[in-house]
Each structure stands twice: as structure tokens, then as C-alpha cells.
């Protein structure tokens, strides 16, 4: 067993874990944060995307021990109390989801994108979400949702 | 999917990592970004007993240039290579290549050293390292040794790296007139055919050319015929197109899979060679 201490959504969380425990399972099963989903489990679909030290990462492809001492943000850490994050609001307003399974990962990737590029073009958004698969929407409403959020963020 | 159990250790320095590799006696594996190794471990195609995490060794990441020689630390992530102002200005082929690896999340975690040491035949970086004629700096129990990129890649997932050695950094001369072009697999973004070109031009003439190929065959290679055809030619798109014609003819051990037959790959090599050469020429200063 290995002792890990990871700051998740601003709170320091410590546990004894097996080194082979994946970060996504640490979040879901040890911390009960079930927003990061296990989709393909092969580093392709992006449903497990979280921010690791501020940058998007697929938590199914990282061992929890690798994140010891790091900061992790999950979808549960975005809203400010009852006030949705601009990207959550964008997905709500623009109907950016159908079944919702990919949505937490889509939003975390979009956070990474807007941090790097606050005013993305449509192509920038499609490139920025290249690591996330959605099998319902055809992506257009997701692009609209990110554009909505980018506009809101710029308005401040 | 759950990997086989293993012991985990965080290396504090290169020497610490080498000592741990020796202590593991062949059952140890280095972990950097983990975006090649962890998927293989989840499939249990790789079952190391000891995982030595080199991701937190100080000074193993970073991009710098002195006296025209660029150095990239092995732990430098693809995102940092892709967005490096230094590389974009001084040696764009390397930044080009990093920018089209995988997807944003993969580029945020994957490292240059990890990709090169893993040597997936469809990886992007090997072509760029061949085109810039990179030196790979390896450290082992006996000290440092330097291997040329063209000697490092020996076959499918096979490189000139001993079980107790670590690829620590790469160095190469900056090449402004350089570019990467690839035909990518639509889902994985791996290269079906990837071509990196680095040209030295002057007075409107191509003085020397180096062209690296990846994805198409069992291991990356230089396209010597194209390089010879370009030397001394005018630095024009017409000369590039003429040199690229037949670029696939001499390539042996072509890959074939559901994404493309050997014939298809051979046909695409000249297409992407021409595109890489044209993009490189567009960046030439004259």
C-alpha cells in the first residue's frame, strides 16, 4: 500500500491505496466523487477527464500515486455553491447534452481550452475537444455551449 | 481494467532511478507521462513488478537553446513542446509534430522521452528526431552515452537503450526550414504515414535535406533517395514535388492494418513527403 495525499476540489484528501489504483477509481470509490465517468477505459473517450495541476488529463490513465501531492479539480468542483460555472450554464442553455455521460469530461476539457484560449473559434473548440467522444449530440450543441460560455466569461 | 499489482517508487534523481532499475533486476519499468505504458499495463501486455516514476525528477523537463543547439529534457510534455515559442521560431518541425500527437489530454501528460523510448512504429516524434539528426543522451550506471536518432530506433518497440539506462534529453541543431505532415488515423490520431523534413537552404538553393518517415513501416527511417534528389536543387515547390515522386519506392517492411494496406501507405508516402517539403520551404529564409 502507498499513502497518497491529493488536494481535490480544494480539500486535502489522504488515503492508503494500492499503487495500481487508477486516479478515476480513487475519485469515484474512495471520495465518492462520481462525476468523472469511466467510459472506454482505454484513454480515448475522455469521459474521465479532470484537471490535474490545472491541465486536463484522462484520470483512467493515471495512477493515484502519480498524483500524490498534486491538485485535482473534478466537475463537482466547478460550481460556486448554487451558481453554475459558465460552462455548466452553457451546456444547460444550449442543450449541450443528451444522455449526459460524456458531459463532465467535455466540460473539464472545455475548461482547459478556455483557460488556454478565452476566445476560441469554432475550429479551436472542435480541436480542443478532440480527446472527448459524444455518441448522442453530433457535437454541434456542445460547440454552441462552449461558445456561450466563452462569451459569458469574456463579459466577466 | 486493473493492472497487475506492482511496487511504486518515485525517483529523486537520474542516479536514484538507475539504482532502482538495477535493484529491480529487469522487472522494473520507468514511468514518465504513462500514456503508452499505463494502457499496456491495463491490458496486462506489460506487467512490471516495480514502477519507477521519473516524473518528478528535477530539471528533467525544459527546452533551451545555446550556440544554435536546442536541448529538450526527456520529461518535457507534448503540450509544452507544441507551444514552445523557441521551437516555433527556431525549429518548427518539432513543435509541429508535438501539436498533432494524440489529443489535448494526451499532450498534457505524454513526454518526449517516453514516446521515443517506447518507439511505437506509429508514433510521431521519431520522424522529427530523424529530420533534425538528433542526439539522444542516455545515462546508465557507467555514465553518459550519446546515440544518434538514426541508430536509436531498431525495430518495432525496440531501441538502443539498456535495461538500466534512461533517456534523459535530446539535442539537435535548430532548423528553421522544417515541417511535419501526417496522415493520421481518425480515431487514435496515430500516424499512418508521417513525414518530417528539415532543409538547409541558401541563395535559393537547397543545400542539404533530411527527411524522416514514421508510421508507414516497422520502424522509422530516413528517405535517403528524396534527400539526395533535393541536394543542390532550387528551393522551389516544383523541385520538392519532383523529389517527392517515388518517395515510397524504396521503403521496406511496410505496415498493413485495418487503417491502410501496405500499397496505400506506399502511395501516401510521396504525398505527405511533398506536403512536408513544401511547408518547410515556405519557412526558408532564402
Coordinates of C-alpha atoms in Angstrom, one line a residue, chain B residues 10-283:
Chain B
X10 CA 9.4 7.9 -7.0
X11 CA 12.9 8.5 -8.2
X12 CA 14.5 11.7 -6.8
X13 CA 17.3 11.9 -9.4
X14 CA 18.6 10.1 -12.5
X15 CA 21.1 8.2 -10.4
X16 CA 18.4 7.2 -8.0
X17 CA 16.3 5.9 -10.9
X18 CA 19.2 4.0 -12.3
X19 CA 20.0 2.4 -8.9
X20 CA 16.3 1.4 -8.6
X21 CA 16.3 -0.1 -12.2
X22 CA 19.4 -2.2 -11.3
X23 CA 17.9 -3.3 -8.0
X24 CA 14.7 -4.4 -9.8
X25 CA 16.9 -6.7 -12.0
X26 CA 14.9 -6.5 -15.2
X27 CA 11.5 -6.4 -13.5
X28 CA 11.5 -2.6 -13.2
X29 CA 10.0 -0.2 -15.7
X30 CA 10.3 3.6 -15.9
X31 CA 7.1 5.7 -15.7
X32 CA 7.1 9.2 -17.1
X33 CA 3.8 10.5 -18.5
X34 CA 2.5 7.0 -18.6
X35 CA 0.4 7.4 -21.7
X36 CA 2.0 4.5 -23.5
X37 CA 2.8 2.3 -20.5
X38 CA -0.4 2.6 -18.4
X39 CA -2.7 1.5 -21.3
X40 CA -0.4 -1.5 -21.9
X41 CA -0.4 -2.3 -18.2
X42 CA -4.2 -2.1 -18.0
X43 CA -4.3 -4.7 -20.9
X44 CA -1.7 -6.7 -19.0
X45 CA 0.5 -6.7 -22.0
X46 CA 3.1 -5.2 -19.7
X47 CA 3.4 -6.4 -16.1
X48 CA 6.3 -4.7 -14.4
X49 CA 6.9 -5.7 -10.8
X50 CA 8.3 -2.3 -10.0
X51 CA 7.3 1.0 -11.4
X52 CA 9.9 3.8 -11.1
X53 CA 8.3 7.1 -11.5
X54 CA 10.7 9.6 -13.1
X55 CA 8.0 12.3 -13.5
X56 CA 9.2 14.3 -10.5
X57 CA 13.0 14.3 -11.1
X58 CA 14.0 18.0 -11.1
X59 CA 15.5 19.5 -14.3
X60 CA 14.4 16.6 -16.5
X61 CA 11.9 18.8 -18.3
X62 CA 12.5 22.0 -20.2
X63 CA 13.5 23.5 -23.6
X64 CA 16.6 25.7 -24.1
X65 CA 19.0 26.7 -26.8
X66 CA 22.6 27.7 -26.6
X67 CA 25.0 28.3 -29.6
X68 CA 22.4 27.1 -32.1
X69 CA 21.9 23.7 -30.3
X70 CA 18.4 23.1 -28.9
X71 CA 18.1 20.8 -25.8
X72 CA 14.8 19.2 -24.7
X73 CA 14.6 17.4 -21.4
X74 CA 13.0 13.9 -21.6
X75 CA 10.2 14.8 -19.3
X76 CA 9.0 17.7 -21.4
X77 CA 5.3 17.2 -22.2
X78 CA 4.0 17.3 -25.7
X79 CA 1.9 20.4 -24.9
X80 CA 5.0 22.3 -23.8
X81 CA 6.9 21.3 -27.0
X82 CA 3.9 22.2 -29.2
X83 CA 3.5 25.7 -27.6
X84 CA 7.2 26.5 -27.2
X85 CA 7.9 29.9 -28.7
X86 CA 11.6 28.9 -29.0
X87 CA 10.8 25.8 -31.1
X88 CA 8.1 27.5 -33.2
X89 CA 10.6 30.2 -34.2
X90 CA 13.9 28.2 -34.3
X91 CA 12.9 24.6 -35.2
X92 CA 9.2 24.4 -36.1
X93 CA 9.2 20.7 -37.2
X94 CA 9.5 19.6 -33.6
X95 CA 6.7 21.9 -32.4
X96 CA 4.6 20.8 -35.5
X97 CA 5.0 17.2 -34.5
X98 CA 4.1 17.6 -30.9
X99 CA 1.0 19.6 -31.8
X100 CA -0.6 16.7 -33.7
X101 CA 0.1 13.9 -31.2
X102 CA -3.0 12.3 -29.8
X103 CA -5.4 14.8 -28.3
X104 CA -5.1 17.6 -25.8
X105 CA -5.3 15.4 -22.7
X106 CA -2.6 13.1 -24.1
X107 CA -0.4 16.1 -24.9
X108 CA -0.8 17.4 -21.4
X109 CA 0.6 14.2 -19.9
X110 CA 2.8 12.4 -22.6
X111 CA 6.5 13.2 -22.7
X112 CA 9.2 13.3 -25.4
X113 CA 11.4 10.8 -23.7
X114 CA 8.6 8.4 -23.0
X115 CA 7.4 8.4 -26.6
X116 CA 11.0 7.9 -28.0
X117 CA 11.9 5.1 -25.6
X118 CA 8.6 3.4 -26.3
X119 CA 9.2 3.5 -30.0
X120 CA 5.7 2.8 -31.3
X121 CA 6.0 2.4 -35.1
X122 CA 3.1 4.8 -35.5
X123 CA 4.5 7.5 -33.1
X124 CA 5.1 11.0 -34.5
X125 CA 8.3 12.1 -32.7
X126 CA 10.7 9.6 -34.4
X127 CA 10.3 11.2 -37.8
X128 CA 11.1 14.7 -36.4
X129 CA 14.1 13.4 -34.5
X130 CA 15.5 11.8 -37.7
X131 CA 14.9 15.0 -39.6
X132 CA 16.8 17.2 -37.1
X133 CA 19.5 14.4 -36.8
X134 CA 19.0 14.5 -33.0
X135 CA 21.5 13.2 -30.4
X136 CA 19.8 11.1 -27.7
X137 CA 21.6 11.4 -24.4
X138 CA 21.4 8.2 -22.3
X139 CA 22.5 7.8 -18.7
X140 CA 23.4 4.4 -17.2
X141 CA 25.4 3.0 -14.3
X142 CA 28.6 3.7 -16.3
X143 CA 27.8 7.3 -17.1
X144 CA 26.6 9.0 -20.2
X145 CA 26.5 7.9 -23.8
X146 CA 25.1 9.6 -26.9
X147 CA 23.2 7.8 -29.7
X148 CA 22.1 9.3 -32.9
X149 CA 18.3 9.1 -33.6
X150 CA 19.0 7.1 -36.8
X151 CA 20.8 4.4 -34.7
X152 CA 18.4 4.5 -31.7
X153 CA 15.4 3.1 -33.5
X154 CA 16.0 -0.6 -34.2
X155 CA 12.5 -2.1 -34.8
X156 CA 9.0 -2.4 -33.5
X157 CA 9.1 -1.1 -29.9
X158 CA 12.9 -1.8 -30.0
X159 CA 15.5 0.8 -29.3
X160 CA 19.2 1.0 -28.3
X161 CA 18.6 1.5 -24.6
X162 CA 19.8 -0.9 -22.0
X163 CA 17.5 -2.1 -19.2
X164 CA 19.4 0.1 -16.7
X165 CA 19.7 3.2 -18.9
X166 CA 17.5 6.3 -19.0
X167 CA 16.9 8.6 -22.0
X168 CA 17.5 12.0 -20.3
X169 CA 17.5 14.6 -23.0
X170 CA 17.8 15.2 -26.8
X171 CA 19.9 17.8 -28.5
X172 CA 19.9 19.0 -32.1
X173 CA 20.9 21.9 -34.3
X174 CA 17.9 24.2 -34.9
X175 CA 16.5 24.0 -38.4
X176 CA 14.2 26.9 -39.4
X177 CA 13.1 25.5 -42.8
X178 CA 11.4 22.4 -41.4
X179 CA 7.9 20.9 -41.1
X180 CA 5.9 17.8 -40.3
X181 CA 3.0 16.4 -42.3
X182 CA 1.0 13.4 -41.5
X183 CA -1.9 11.2 -42.5
X184 CA -3.5 10.4 -39.2
X185 CA -5.7 7.6 -38.1
X186 CA -9.1 9.4 -37.5
X187 CA -9.8 8.0 -34.0
X188 CA -6.4 7.5 -32.3
X189 CA -4.5 10.2 -34.2
X190 CA -1.6 7.9 -34.6
X191 CA 0.4 8.3 -37.8
X192 CA -0.5 6.1 -40.8
X193 CA 2.2 8.0 -42.7
X194 CA 4.2 10.8 -41.1
X195 CA 7.0 12.8 -42.8
X196 CA 9.3 15.3 -41.2
X197 CA 11.6 17.5 -43.3
X198 CA 14.4 19.7 -42.4
X199 CA 16.2 21.7 -45.1
X200 CA 19.3 23.9 -45.2
X201 CA 18.8 26.5 -47.9
X202 CA 20.9 29.4 -49.2
X203 CA 20.9 31.6 -52.3
X204 CA 17.7 30.0 -53.5
X205 CA 19.2 26.5 -53.4
X206 CA 18.5 23.5 -51.2
X207 CA 22.0 22.7 -49.8
X208 CA 21.1 19.7 -47.7
X209 CA 17.8 17.9 -46.8
X210 CA 16.9 15.4 -44.2
X211 CA 13.6 13.6 -44.4
X212 CA 12.3 11.3 -41.7
X213 CA 9.4 8.8 -42.1
X214 CA 7.3 7.2 -39.4
X215 CA 4.1 5.2 -39.3
X216 CA 4.5 3.7 -42.7
X217 CA 6.9 0.9 -41.8
X218 CA 8.0 -1.3 -38.9
X219 CA 10.5 1.3 -37.8
X220 CA 11.2 5.0 -38.7
X221 CA 13.7 5.7 -41.3
X222 CA 15.3 8.4 -43.4
X223 CA 14.2 8.8 -47.0
X224 CA 17.7 8.8 -48.5
X225 CA 16.6 8.9 -52.1
X226 CA 14.5 12.0 -51.5
X227 CA 17.3 13.7 -49.6
X228 CA 19.8 13.0 -52.5
X229 CA 17.3 14.2 -55.1
X230 CA 16.9 17.5 -53.2
X231 CA 20.5 18.4 -52.7
X232 CA 21.6 21.2 -55.0
X233 CA 18.1 21.8 -56.4
X234 CA 16.4 25.2 -56.5
X235 CA 14.4 25.9 -53.3
X236 CA 11.0 25.7 -55.1
X237 CA 7.8 23.8 -54.8
X238 CA 8.4 22.2 -58.2
X239 CA 11.8 20.8 -57.1
X240 CA 10.1 19.5 -53.9
X241 CA 7.3 17.8 -55.9
X242 CA 9.9 16.2 -58.3
X243 CA 12.0 14.9 -55.4
X244 CA 8.9 13.5 -53.5
X245 CA 7.8 11.5 -56.5
X246 CA 8.6 7.9 -55.9
X247 CA 9.5 8.6 -52.2
X248 CA 7.8 5.4 -51.1
X249 CA 9.5 3.1 -53.7
X250 CA 12.5 2.0 -51.6
X251 CA 10.7 1.7 -48.2
X252 CA 10.7 -1.9 -46.9
X253 CA 8.7 -3.6 -44.2
X254 CA 5.6 -1.5 -44.8
X255 CA 2.9 -1.8 -42.2
X256 CA -0.5 -3.1 -43.1
X257 CA -3.6 -3.0 -40.9
X258 CA -7.3 -2.1 -41.0
X259 CA -6.4 1.5 -41.3
X260 CA -4.3 1.1 -44.5
X261 CA -2.7 -1.6 -46.7
X262 CA 1.0 -1.6 -47.5
X263 CA 0.1 -0.4 -51.0
X264 CA -1.9 2.5 -49.6
X265 CA 0.9 3.5 -47.3
X266 CA 3.4 3.4 -50.2
X267 CA 1.2 5.6 -52.2
X268 CA 0.7 8.1 -49.4
X269 CA 4.5 8.5 -48.6
X270 CA 5.1 10.8 -51.7
X271 CA 2.0 12.8 -50.9
X272 CA 3.0 13.6 -47.4
X273 CA 6.7 14.0 -48.3
X274 CA 5.7 16.7 -50.8
X275 CA 3.5 18.4 -48.2
X276 CA 6.2 18.4 -45.6
X277 CA 8.8 19.7 -48.1
X278 CA 6.5 22.5 -49.3
X279 CA 5.7 23.6 -45.7
X280 CA 9.4 23.5 -44.9
X281 CA 10.3 25.6 -48.0
X282 CA 7.7 28.1 -47.1
X283 CA 9.6 28.7 -43.9

